[in-house]
XYZ file of C-alpha atoms in Angstrom:
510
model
C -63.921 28.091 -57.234
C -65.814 31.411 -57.183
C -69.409 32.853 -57.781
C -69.422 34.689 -61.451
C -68.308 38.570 -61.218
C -72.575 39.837 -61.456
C -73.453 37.346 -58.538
C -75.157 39.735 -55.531
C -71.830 39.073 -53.262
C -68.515 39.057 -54.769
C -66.672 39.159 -51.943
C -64.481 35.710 -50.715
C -66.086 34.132 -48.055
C -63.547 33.574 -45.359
C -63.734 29.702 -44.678
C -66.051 28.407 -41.329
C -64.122 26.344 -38.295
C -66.477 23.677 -38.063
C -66.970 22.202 -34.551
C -69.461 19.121 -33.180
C -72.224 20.063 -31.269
C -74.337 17.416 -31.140
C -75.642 14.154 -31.330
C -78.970 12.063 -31.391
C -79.184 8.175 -31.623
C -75.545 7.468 -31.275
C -74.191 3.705 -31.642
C -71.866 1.763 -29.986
C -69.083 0.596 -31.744
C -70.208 -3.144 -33.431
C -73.561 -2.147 -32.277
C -76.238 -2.947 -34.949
C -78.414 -0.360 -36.710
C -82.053 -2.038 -37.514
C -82.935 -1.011 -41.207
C -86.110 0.905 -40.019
C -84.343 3.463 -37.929
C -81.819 4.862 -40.531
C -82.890 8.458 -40.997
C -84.405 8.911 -44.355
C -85.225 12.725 -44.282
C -83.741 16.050 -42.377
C -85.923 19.483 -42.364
C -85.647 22.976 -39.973
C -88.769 24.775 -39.993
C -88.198 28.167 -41.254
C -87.406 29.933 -37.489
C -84.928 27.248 -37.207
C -86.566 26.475 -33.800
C -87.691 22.915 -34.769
C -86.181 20.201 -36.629
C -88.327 17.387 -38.200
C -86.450 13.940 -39.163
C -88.001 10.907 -40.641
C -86.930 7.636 -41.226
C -87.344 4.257 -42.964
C -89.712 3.281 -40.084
C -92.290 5.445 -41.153
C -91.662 7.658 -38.051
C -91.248 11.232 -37.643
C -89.127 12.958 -34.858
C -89.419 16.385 -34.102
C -86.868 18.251 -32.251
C -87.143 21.286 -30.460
C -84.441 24.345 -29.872
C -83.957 24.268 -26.094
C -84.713 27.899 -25.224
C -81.721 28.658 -23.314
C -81.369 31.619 -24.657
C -84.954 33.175 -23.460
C -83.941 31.994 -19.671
C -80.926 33.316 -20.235
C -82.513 37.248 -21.352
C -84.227 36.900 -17.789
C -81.501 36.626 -15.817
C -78.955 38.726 -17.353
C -78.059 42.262 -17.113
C -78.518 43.897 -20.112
C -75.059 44.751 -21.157
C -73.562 41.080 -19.967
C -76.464 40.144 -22.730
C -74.991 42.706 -25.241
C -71.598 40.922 -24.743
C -73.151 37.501 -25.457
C -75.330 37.653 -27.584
C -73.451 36.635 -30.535
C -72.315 33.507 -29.008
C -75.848 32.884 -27.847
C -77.435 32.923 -31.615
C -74.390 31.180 -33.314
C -75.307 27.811 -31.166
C -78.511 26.773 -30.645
C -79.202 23.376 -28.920
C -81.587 20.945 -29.731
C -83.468 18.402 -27.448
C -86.240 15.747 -28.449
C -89.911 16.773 -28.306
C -91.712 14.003 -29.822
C -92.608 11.651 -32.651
C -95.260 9.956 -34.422
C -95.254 7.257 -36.399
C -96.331 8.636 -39.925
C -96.533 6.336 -43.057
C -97.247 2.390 -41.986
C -96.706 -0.774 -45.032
C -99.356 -1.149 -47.439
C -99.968 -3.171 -50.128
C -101.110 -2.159 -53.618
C -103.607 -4.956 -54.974
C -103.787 -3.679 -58.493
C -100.467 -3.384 -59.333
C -99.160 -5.928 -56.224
C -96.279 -4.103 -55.184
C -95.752 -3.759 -51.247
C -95.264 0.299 -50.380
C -92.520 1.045 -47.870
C -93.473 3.249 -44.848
C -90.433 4.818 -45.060
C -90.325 8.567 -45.376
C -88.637 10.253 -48.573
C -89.678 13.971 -47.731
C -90.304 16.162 -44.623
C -91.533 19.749 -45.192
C -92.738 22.443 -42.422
C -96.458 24.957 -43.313
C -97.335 27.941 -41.490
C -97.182 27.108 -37.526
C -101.129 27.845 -36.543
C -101.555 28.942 -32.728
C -100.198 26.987 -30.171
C -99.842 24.016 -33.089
C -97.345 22.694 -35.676
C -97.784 21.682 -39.346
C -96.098 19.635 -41.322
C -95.598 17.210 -44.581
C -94.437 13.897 -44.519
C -94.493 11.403 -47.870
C -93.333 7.723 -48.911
C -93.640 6.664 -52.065
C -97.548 7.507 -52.697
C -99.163 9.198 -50.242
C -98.354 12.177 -48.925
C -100.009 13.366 -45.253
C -100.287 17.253 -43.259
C -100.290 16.545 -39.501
C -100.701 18.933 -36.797
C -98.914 18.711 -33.604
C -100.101 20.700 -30.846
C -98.968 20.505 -27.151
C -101.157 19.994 -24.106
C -102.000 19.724 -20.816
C -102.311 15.650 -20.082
C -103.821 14.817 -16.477
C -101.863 12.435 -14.781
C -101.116 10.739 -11.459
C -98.791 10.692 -9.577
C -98.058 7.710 -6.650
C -96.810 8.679 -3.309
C -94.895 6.432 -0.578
C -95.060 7.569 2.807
C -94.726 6.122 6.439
C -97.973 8.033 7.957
C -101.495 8.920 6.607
C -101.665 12.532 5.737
C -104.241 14.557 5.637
C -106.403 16.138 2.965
C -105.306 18.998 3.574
C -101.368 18.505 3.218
C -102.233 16.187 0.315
C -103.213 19.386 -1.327
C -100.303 21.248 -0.490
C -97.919 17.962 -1.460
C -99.661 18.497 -4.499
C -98.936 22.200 -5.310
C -95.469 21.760 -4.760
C -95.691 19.009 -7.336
C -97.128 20.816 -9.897
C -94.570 23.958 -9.148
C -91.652 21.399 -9.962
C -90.349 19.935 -7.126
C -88.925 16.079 -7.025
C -89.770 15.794 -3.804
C -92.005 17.783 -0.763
C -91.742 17.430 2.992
C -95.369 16.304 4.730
C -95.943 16.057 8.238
C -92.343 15.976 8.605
C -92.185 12.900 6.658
C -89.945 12.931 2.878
C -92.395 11.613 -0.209
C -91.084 10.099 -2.854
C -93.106 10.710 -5.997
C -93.769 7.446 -8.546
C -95.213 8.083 -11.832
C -98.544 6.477 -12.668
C -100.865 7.885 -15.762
C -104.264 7.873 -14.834
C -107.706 9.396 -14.823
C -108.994 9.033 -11.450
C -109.182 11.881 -8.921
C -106.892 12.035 -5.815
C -107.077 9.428 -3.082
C -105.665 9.811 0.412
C -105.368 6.000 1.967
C -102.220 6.441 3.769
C -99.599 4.546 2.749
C -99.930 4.819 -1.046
C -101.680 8.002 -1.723
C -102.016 9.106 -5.720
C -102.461 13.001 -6.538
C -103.490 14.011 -9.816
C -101.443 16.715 -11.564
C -100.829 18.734 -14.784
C -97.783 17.891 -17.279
C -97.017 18.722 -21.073
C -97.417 16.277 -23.596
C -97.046 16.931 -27.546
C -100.302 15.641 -29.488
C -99.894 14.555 -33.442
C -103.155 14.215 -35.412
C -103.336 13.810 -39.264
C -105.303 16.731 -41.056
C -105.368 15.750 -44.383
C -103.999 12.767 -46.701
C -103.210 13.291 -49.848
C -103.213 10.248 -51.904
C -103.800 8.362 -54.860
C -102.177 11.032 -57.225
C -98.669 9.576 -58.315
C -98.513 6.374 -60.391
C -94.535 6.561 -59.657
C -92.883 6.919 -56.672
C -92.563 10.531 -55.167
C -89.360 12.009 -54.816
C -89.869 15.477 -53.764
C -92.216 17.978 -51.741
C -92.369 21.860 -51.204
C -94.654 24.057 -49.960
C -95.247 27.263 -51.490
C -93.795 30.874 -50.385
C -97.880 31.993 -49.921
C -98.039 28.878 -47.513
C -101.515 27.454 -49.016
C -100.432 25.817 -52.115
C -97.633 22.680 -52.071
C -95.850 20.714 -54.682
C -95.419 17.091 -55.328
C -93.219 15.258 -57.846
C -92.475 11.962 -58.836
C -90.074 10.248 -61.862
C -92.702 11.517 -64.374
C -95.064 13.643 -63.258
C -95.275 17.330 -60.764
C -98.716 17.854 -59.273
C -100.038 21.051 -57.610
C -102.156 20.737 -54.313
C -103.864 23.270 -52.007
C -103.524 22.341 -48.456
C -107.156 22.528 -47.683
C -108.118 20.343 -50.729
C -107.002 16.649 -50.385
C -109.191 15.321 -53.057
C -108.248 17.324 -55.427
C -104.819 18.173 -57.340
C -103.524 19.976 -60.426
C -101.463 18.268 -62.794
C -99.139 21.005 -64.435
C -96.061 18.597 -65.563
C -96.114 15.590 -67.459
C -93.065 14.049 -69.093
C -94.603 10.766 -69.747
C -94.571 9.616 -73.298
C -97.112 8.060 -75.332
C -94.597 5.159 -75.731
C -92.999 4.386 -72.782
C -89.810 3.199 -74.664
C -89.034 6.858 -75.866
C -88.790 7.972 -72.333
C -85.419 9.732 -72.128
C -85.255 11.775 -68.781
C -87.023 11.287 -65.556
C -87.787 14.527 -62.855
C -85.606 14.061 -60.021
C -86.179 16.861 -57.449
C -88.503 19.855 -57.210
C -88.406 23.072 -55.518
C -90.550 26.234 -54.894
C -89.063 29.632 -55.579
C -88.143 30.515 -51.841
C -90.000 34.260 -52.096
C -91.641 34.481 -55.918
C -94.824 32.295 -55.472
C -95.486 31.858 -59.077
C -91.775 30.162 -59.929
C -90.526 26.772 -59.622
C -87.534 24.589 -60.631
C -87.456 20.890 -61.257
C -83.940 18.815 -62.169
C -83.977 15.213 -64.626
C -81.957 12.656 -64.794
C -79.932 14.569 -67.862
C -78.542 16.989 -65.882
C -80.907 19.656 -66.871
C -82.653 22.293 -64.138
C -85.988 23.368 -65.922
C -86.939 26.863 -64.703
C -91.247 27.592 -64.487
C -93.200 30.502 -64.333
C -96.731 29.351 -63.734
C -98.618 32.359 -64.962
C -97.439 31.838 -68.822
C -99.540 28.516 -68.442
C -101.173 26.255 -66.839
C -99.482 23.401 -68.195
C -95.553 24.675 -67.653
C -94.015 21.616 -70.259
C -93.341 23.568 -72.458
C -92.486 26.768 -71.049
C -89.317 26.357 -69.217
C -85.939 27.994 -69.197
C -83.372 25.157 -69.356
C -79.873 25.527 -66.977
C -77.591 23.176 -68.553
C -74.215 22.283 -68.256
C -72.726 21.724 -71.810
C -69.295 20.074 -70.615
C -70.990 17.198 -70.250
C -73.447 16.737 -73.107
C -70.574 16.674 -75.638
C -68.280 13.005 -75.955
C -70.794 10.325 -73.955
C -69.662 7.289 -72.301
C -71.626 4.341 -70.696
C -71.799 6.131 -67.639
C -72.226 9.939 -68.784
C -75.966 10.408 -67.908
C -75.800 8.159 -64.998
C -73.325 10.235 -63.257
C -74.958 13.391 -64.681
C -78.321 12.424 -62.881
C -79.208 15.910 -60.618
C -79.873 14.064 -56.924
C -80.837 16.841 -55.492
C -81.617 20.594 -55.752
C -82.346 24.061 -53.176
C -82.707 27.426 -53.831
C -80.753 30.179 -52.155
C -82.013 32.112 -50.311
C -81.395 35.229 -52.463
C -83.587 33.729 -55.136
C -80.670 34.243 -57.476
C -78.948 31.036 -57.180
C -79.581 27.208 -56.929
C -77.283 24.645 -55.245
C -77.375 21.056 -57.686
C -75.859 17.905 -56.766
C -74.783 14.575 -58.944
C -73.172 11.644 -58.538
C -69.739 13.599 -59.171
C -70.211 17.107 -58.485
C -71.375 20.067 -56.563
C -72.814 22.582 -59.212
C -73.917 26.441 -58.342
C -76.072 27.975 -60.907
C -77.318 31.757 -61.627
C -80.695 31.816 -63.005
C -79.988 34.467 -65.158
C -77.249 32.343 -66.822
C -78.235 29.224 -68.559
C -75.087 28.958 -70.363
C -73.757 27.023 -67.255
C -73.079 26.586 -63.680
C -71.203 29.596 -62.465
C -69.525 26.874 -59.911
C -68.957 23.446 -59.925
C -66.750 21.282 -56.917
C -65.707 17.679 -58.032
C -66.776 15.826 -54.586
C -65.954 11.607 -56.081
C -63.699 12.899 -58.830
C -61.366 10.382 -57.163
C -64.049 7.293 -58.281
C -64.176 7.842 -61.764
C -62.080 5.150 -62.230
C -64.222 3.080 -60.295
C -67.864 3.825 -61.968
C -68.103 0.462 -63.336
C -67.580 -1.449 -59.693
C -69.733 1.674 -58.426
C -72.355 0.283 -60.995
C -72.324 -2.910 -60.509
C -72.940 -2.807 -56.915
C -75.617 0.182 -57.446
C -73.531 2.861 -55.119
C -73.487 4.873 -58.599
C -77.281 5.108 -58.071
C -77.209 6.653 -54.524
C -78.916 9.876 -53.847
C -76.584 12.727 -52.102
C -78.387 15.759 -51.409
C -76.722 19.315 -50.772
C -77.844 22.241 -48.463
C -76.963 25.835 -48.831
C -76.829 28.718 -45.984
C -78.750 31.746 -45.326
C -76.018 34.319 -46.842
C -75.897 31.690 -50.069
C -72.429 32.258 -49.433
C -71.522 28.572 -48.304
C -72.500 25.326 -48.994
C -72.422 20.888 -47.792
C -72.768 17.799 -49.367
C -71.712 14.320 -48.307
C -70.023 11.893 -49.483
C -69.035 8.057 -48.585
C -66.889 6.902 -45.047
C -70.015 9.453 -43.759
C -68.169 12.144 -44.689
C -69.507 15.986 -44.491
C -68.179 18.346 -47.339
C -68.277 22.048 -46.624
C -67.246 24.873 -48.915
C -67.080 28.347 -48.806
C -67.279 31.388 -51.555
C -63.830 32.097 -52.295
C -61.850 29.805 -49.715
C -60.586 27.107 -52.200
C -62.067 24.087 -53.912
C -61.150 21.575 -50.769
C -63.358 22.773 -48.576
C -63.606 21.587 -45.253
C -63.849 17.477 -44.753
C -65.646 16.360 -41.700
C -66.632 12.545 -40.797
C -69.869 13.098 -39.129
C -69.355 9.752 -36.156
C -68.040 10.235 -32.540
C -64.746 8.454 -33.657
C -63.293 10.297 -36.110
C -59.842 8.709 -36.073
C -61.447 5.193 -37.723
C -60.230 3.657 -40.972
C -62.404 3.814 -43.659
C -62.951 -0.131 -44.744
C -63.173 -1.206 -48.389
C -65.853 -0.874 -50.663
C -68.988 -2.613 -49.938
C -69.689 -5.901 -51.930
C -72.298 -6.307 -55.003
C -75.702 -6.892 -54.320
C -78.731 -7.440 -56.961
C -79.747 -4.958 -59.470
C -82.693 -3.201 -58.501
C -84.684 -1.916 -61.070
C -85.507 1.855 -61.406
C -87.669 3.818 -63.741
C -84.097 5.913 -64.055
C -82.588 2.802 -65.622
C -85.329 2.322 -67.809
C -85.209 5.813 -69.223
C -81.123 5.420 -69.589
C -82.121 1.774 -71.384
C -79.929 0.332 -68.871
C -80.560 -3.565 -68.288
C -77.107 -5.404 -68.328
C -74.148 -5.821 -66.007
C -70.488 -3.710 -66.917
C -67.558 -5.744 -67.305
C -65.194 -3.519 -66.342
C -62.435 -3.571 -64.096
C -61.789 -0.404 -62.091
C -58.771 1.098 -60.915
C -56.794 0.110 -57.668
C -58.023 1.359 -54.711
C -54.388 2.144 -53.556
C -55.169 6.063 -53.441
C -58.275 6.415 -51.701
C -60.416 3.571 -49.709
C -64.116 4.745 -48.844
C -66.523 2.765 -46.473
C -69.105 2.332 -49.248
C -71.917 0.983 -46.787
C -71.734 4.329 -44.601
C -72.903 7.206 -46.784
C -73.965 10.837 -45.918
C -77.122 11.108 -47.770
C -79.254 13.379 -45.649
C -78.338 17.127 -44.279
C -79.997 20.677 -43.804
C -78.563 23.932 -42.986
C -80.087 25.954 -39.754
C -82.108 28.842 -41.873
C -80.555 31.679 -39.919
C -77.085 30.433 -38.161
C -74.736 28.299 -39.738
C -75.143 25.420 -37.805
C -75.482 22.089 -39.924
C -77.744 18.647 -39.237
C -76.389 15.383 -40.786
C -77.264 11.601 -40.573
C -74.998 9.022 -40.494
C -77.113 6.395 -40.605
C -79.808 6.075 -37.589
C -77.447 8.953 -35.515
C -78.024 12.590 -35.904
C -75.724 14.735 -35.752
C -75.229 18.951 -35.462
C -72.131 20.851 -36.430
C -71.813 24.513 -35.881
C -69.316 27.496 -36.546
């Protein structure tokens, strides 16, 4: 595996040693995971200093680097600095800041379909002073909230043996706010209970109450935007000029300004006259990551469709097409199906894009539509299997892919929560992690077959019956079908990586 001989670094990467760092929402073994917290969605803001995760609850979780390394610039001489201040960048910490709860169930009376909270997108806009931004979608509506920390008043309950006086209440209180546990008055220890209030300080002795300052994160919503996607949305990204975003469903890629929530444009429409001609759906959609007038959207063929907006206003018709012609010659039952682009992010060079199927990890050069100048076979191993992975819709499941700052390496899961990382140059193995705290355990078999759900995907494929096909035995390979690495995001400046394994989060840096 290699970049093409014109790519901007042809240099071998020399391959990352991967190590855990850490972990949010870990399980107990046999411990049940509730539907509603499995982690849906996985974003870094663009500093890399906060990390937004939603999940099938509707909720959002924002995490916040801890700042060690500012405290640490304070109290070190300048040259012990100079000597660590690689380490210090290559592993920044994370701790929770706070959540809101996003997206709630609705119920859509015209077409009587219930609409899942859960979240399918998280992206980060322009931080404002002293505030956050940031989009969250389901299925149809898509929201900007601002999160801004404050000062919350609150009271705080003290025990003590004597009355004390005003005055000592006040200085009780100062050492309080300065961050003490605990302060000595009248010679007496106080032991500070919490108790959120309003009131004012009162002094009757044995249980006195002193009012006092803390930091709490609020989350309002700023705009909704809703009511512009008859299908369900699969993608979000906000533009490199930070006013304008994108949103795209199965058949359709709308244009919004932030400010304007009433209002979108619609400047890609693949839906047919006739419904049963539809032959491709849109899968993902992405902003150029510095050109604000490009964009790239990825069908269900296979097929990346490169748009410059200023040729027209309706970009249909005016795309370059990246295709991969290996596999639009000899077609089998499950050709297009496995061919399906899951996911898709530009590198940060604005050169290349990272592409993900069912089967493979694909790097393309947008000055090359003749092919991918890469491609990594991730479930090569299951192509016997495609007709049990059918049947029992793991065939169908969406894997995204990440890409890091130097476009030089690149993830992608895989089933048995499994974390794939490759480098330039290095080999086509990669490195294979299993993102749990155990990673000794057996993979168990593959998951049994539940109902056909139906997709618009299918539809366009003209899908509708059951295979009868009998894979191959599972003597060479056994993956835990039920535990699958869907979500992940790469740090934006350090190579430090964020996975979910189901409702745990985990970090791996190197």
């Amino acid at each position: 595996m290699s970049f093409s001989s014109d790519s901007s670094s042809s240099s071998p990467a020399a391959a990352l040693d991967w190590k855990f760092s850490q972990v949010f929402g870990d399980k107990l073994p046999g411990e049940d995971v509730r539907d509603i917290d499995v982690i849906s969605a996985i974003e870094f803001d663009k500093s890399g200093d906060h990390l937004a995760v939603g999940d099938r609850g509707g909720r959002v979780v924002i995490f916040q680097e801890n700042g060690a390394k500012d405290d640490l610039v304070r109290s070190t001489p300048r040259n012990e600095l100079e000597r660590l201040d690689r380490v210090i960048a290559k592993h920044p910490k994370y701790h929770y800041k706070t959540e809101f709860q996003s997206h709630e169930p609705e119920f859509d009376y015209l077409r009587s379909v219930e609409i899942e909270e859960k979240i399918n997108k998280v992206r980060w806009c322009a931080a404002s002073t002293g505030s956050l931004n940031i989009l969250s979608s389901n299925d149809k509506t898509i929201k900007l909230w601002k999160v801004k920390d404050r000062q919350v008043k609150q009271v705080k309950e003290i025990e003590t043996s004597q009355p004390i006086s005003s005055e000592n209440s006040l200085l009780g209180e100062k050492s309080f706010i300065n961050g003490q546990k605990s302060s000595f008055v009248n010679g007496h220890s106080l032991e500070w209970k919490e108790n959120i209030g309003n009131g004012v300080s009162s002094y009757d002795g044995t249980n006195d109450k002193i009012a006092c300052l803390e930091d709490a994160s609020v989350s309002r919503t700023r705009k909704v935007y809703a009511h512009a996607h008859d299908f369900s949305i699969n993608s979000i990204s906000v533009n490199s000029d930070w006013e304008t975003f994108l949103s795209g469903d199965d058949l359709r890629i709308n244009l919004w300004n932030l400010e304007v929530s009433n209002q979108c444009f619609n400047i890609i429409d693949m839906k047919p006259v006739n419904m049963e001609d539809l032959i491709e759906v849109i899968t993902a959609v992405e902003f150029h990551p510095s050109h604000c007038n490009l964009l790239a959207y990825s069908s269900s063929r296979g097929f990346i469709r490169l748009v410059d907006m200023r040729k027209s206003a309706l970009c249909d018709h005016s795309a370059t097409i990246l295709k991969d012609e290996e596999f639009h010659g000899q077609k089998s039952f499950f050709t297009e199906i496995i061919a399906s682009i899951t996911d898709m992010k530009f590198a940060n060079d604005g050169r290349h894009i990272l592409s993900r199927d069912f089967m493979n990890l694909k790097l393309w050069d947008m000055h090359m539509d003749s092919g991918p100048v890469a491609t990594i076979r991730i479930h090569e191993n299951l192509r016997p299997k495609l007709a049990d992975l059918y049947n029992n819709d793991a065939i169908f499941d969406k894997f995204e892919c990440c890409v890091s700052k130097d476009h030089l390496n690149f993830a992608t899961g895989s089933y048995s929560n499994i974390l794939r990382v490759f480098s330039n140059g290095s080999g086509a193995e990669g490195v294979t992690i299993e993102a749990s705290r155990n990673p000794t355990r057996k993979p168990q078999g593959q998951t049994t077959s539940r109902p056909r759900r139906s997709s618009l995907s299918n539809i366009a494929r003209g899908f509708y019956r059951q295979v009868d096909g009998r894979g191959a035995e599972s003597n060479d390979f056994s993956y835990d079908f039920n535990s699958k690495l869907l979500h992940m995001a790469w740090h934006p400046s350090t190579n430090l990586i964020a996975c979910a394994a189901g409702s745990s989060l985990l970090m791996y840096h190197a």
